[in-house]
mmCIF file of C-alpha atoms in Angstrom:
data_model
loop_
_atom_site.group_PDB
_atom_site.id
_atom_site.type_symbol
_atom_site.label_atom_id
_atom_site.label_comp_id
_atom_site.label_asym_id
_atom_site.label_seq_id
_atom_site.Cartn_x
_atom_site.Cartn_y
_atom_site.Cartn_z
ATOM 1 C CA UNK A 1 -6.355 -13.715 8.440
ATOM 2 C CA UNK A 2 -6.726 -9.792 8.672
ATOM 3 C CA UNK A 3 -5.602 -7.631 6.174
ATOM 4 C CA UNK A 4 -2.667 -6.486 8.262
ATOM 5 C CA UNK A 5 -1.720 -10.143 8.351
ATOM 6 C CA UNK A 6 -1.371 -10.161 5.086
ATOM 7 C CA UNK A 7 1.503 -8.306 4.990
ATOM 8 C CA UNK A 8 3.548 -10.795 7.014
ATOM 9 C CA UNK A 9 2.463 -13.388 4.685
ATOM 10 C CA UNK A 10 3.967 -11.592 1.581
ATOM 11 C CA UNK A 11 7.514 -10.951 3.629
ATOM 12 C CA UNK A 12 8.243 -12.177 7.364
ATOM 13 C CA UNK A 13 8.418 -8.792 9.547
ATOM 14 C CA UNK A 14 6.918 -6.448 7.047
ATOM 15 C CA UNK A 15 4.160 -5.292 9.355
ATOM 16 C CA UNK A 16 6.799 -4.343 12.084
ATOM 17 C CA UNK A 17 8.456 -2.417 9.612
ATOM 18 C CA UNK A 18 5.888 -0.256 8.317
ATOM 19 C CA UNK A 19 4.871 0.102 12.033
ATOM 20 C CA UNK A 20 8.679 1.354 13.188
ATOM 21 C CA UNK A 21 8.750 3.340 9.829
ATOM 22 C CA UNK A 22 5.207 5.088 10.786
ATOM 23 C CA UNK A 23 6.424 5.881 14.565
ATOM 24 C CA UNK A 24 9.802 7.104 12.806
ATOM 25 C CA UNK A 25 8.131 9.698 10.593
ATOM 26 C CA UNK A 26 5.572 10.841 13.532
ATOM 27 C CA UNK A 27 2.311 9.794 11.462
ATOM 28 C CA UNK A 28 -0.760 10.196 13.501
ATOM 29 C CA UNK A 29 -3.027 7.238 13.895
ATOM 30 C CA UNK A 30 -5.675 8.131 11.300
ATOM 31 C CA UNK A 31 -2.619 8.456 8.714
ATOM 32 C CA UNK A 32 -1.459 4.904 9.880
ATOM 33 C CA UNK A 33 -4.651 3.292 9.684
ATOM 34 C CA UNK A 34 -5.252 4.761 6.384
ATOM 35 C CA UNK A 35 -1.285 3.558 4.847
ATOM 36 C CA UNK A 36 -1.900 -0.233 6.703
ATOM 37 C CA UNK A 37 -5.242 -0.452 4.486
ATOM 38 C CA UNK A 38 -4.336 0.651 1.363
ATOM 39 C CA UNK A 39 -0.658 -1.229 1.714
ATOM 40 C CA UNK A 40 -2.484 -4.384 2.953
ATOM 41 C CA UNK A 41 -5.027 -4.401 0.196
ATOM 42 C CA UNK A 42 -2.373 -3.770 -2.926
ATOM 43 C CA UNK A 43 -0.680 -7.287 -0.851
ATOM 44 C CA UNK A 44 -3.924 -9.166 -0.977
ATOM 45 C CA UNK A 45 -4.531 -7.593 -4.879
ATOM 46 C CA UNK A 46 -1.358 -9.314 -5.977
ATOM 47 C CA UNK A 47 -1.884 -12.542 -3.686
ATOM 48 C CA UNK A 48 0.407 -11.954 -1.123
ATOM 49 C CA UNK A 49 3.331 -11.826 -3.560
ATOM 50 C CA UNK A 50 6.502 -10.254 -1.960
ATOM 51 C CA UNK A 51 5.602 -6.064 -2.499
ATOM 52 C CA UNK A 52 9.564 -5.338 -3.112
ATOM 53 C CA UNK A 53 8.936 -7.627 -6.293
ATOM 54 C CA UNK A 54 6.184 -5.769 -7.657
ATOM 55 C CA UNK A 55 6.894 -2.691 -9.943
ATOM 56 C CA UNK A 56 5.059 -0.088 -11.760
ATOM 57 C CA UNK A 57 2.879 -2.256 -13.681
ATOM 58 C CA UNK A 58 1.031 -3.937 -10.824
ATOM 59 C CA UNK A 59 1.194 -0.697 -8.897
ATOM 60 C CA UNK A 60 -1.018 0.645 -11.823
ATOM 61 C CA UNK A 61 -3.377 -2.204 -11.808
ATOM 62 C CA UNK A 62 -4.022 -2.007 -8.798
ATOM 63 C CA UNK A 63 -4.651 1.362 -8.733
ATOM 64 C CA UNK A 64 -6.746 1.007 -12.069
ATOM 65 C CA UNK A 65 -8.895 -1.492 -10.490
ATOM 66 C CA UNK A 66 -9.729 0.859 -7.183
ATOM 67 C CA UNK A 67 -10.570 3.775 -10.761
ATOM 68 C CA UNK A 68 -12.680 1.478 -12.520
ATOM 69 C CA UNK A 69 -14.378 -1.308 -10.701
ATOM 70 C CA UNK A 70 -14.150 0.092 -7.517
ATOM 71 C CA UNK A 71 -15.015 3.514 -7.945
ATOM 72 C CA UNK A 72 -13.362 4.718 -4.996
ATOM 73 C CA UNK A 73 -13.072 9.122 -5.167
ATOM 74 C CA UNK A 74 -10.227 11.176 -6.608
ATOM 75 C CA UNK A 75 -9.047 12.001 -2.678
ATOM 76 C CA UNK A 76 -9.143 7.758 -1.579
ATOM 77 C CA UNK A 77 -7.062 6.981 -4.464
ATOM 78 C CA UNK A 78 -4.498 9.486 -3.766
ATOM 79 C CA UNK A 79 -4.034 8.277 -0.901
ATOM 80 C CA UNK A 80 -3.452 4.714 -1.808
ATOM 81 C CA UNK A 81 -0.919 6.224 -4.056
ATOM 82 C CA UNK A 82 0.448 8.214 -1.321
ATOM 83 C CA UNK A 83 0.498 5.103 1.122
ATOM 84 C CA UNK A 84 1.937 3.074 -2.076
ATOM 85 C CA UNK A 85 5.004 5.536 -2.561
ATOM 86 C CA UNK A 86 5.441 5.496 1.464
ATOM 87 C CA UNK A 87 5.653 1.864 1.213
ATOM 88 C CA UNK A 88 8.233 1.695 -1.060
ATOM 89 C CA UNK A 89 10.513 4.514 0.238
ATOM 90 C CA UNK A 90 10.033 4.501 3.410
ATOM 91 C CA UNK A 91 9.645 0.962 4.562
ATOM 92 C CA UNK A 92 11.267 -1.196 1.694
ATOM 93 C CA UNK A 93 14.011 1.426 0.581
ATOM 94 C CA UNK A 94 12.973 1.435 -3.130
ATOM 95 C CA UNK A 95 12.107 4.111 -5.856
ATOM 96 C CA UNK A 96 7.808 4.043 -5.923
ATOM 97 C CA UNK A 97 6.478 2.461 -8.807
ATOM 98 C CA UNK A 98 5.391 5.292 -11.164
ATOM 99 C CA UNK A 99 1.761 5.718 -10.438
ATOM 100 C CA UNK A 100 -0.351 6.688 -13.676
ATOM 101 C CA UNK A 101 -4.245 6.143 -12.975
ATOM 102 C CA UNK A 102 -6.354 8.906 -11.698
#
């Protein structure tokens, strides 16, 4: 399974949405690539658990473990935080989970 797929896994149709709610805001393909790999790897953190069921303290985890164990810059975690707060607005109609780490 890619890590796309892993978004239909957690919720039937999710990756169609996030698709139709990329095209919607004109993101360019870069952008999209970057928001499908940070949105499919917070899924496959919280194994495949439905994303509209998560909240701010698995948001922070997550974004805790990229900090910490990962190591991953100051610039690639904002933007799985900015991917993360797309993903909730944008595609599953929800407030973002407040986003603490970094």
């Amino acid at each position: 399974m890619s890590m796309t797929e892993a978004l239909d896994q957690s919720q039937s149709g999710l990756l169609s949405r996030v698709h139709r709610a990329i095209q919607l805001h004109k993101l360019n393909q870069r952008t999209e690539q970057t928001y499908l790999h940070w949105i499919s790897r917070y899924v496959v953190f919280h194994d495949l658990k439905n994303p509209a069921e998560l909240g701010d303290q698995e948001q922070q985890l997550f974004l805790g473990y990229l900090q910490q164990r990962m190591r991953v810059s100051r610039a690639r975690l904002n933007q799985a935080k900015q991917a993360l707060a797309f993903f909730y607005e944008e595609v599953l109609g929800q407030a973002p989970p407040t986003a603490t780490a970094g």
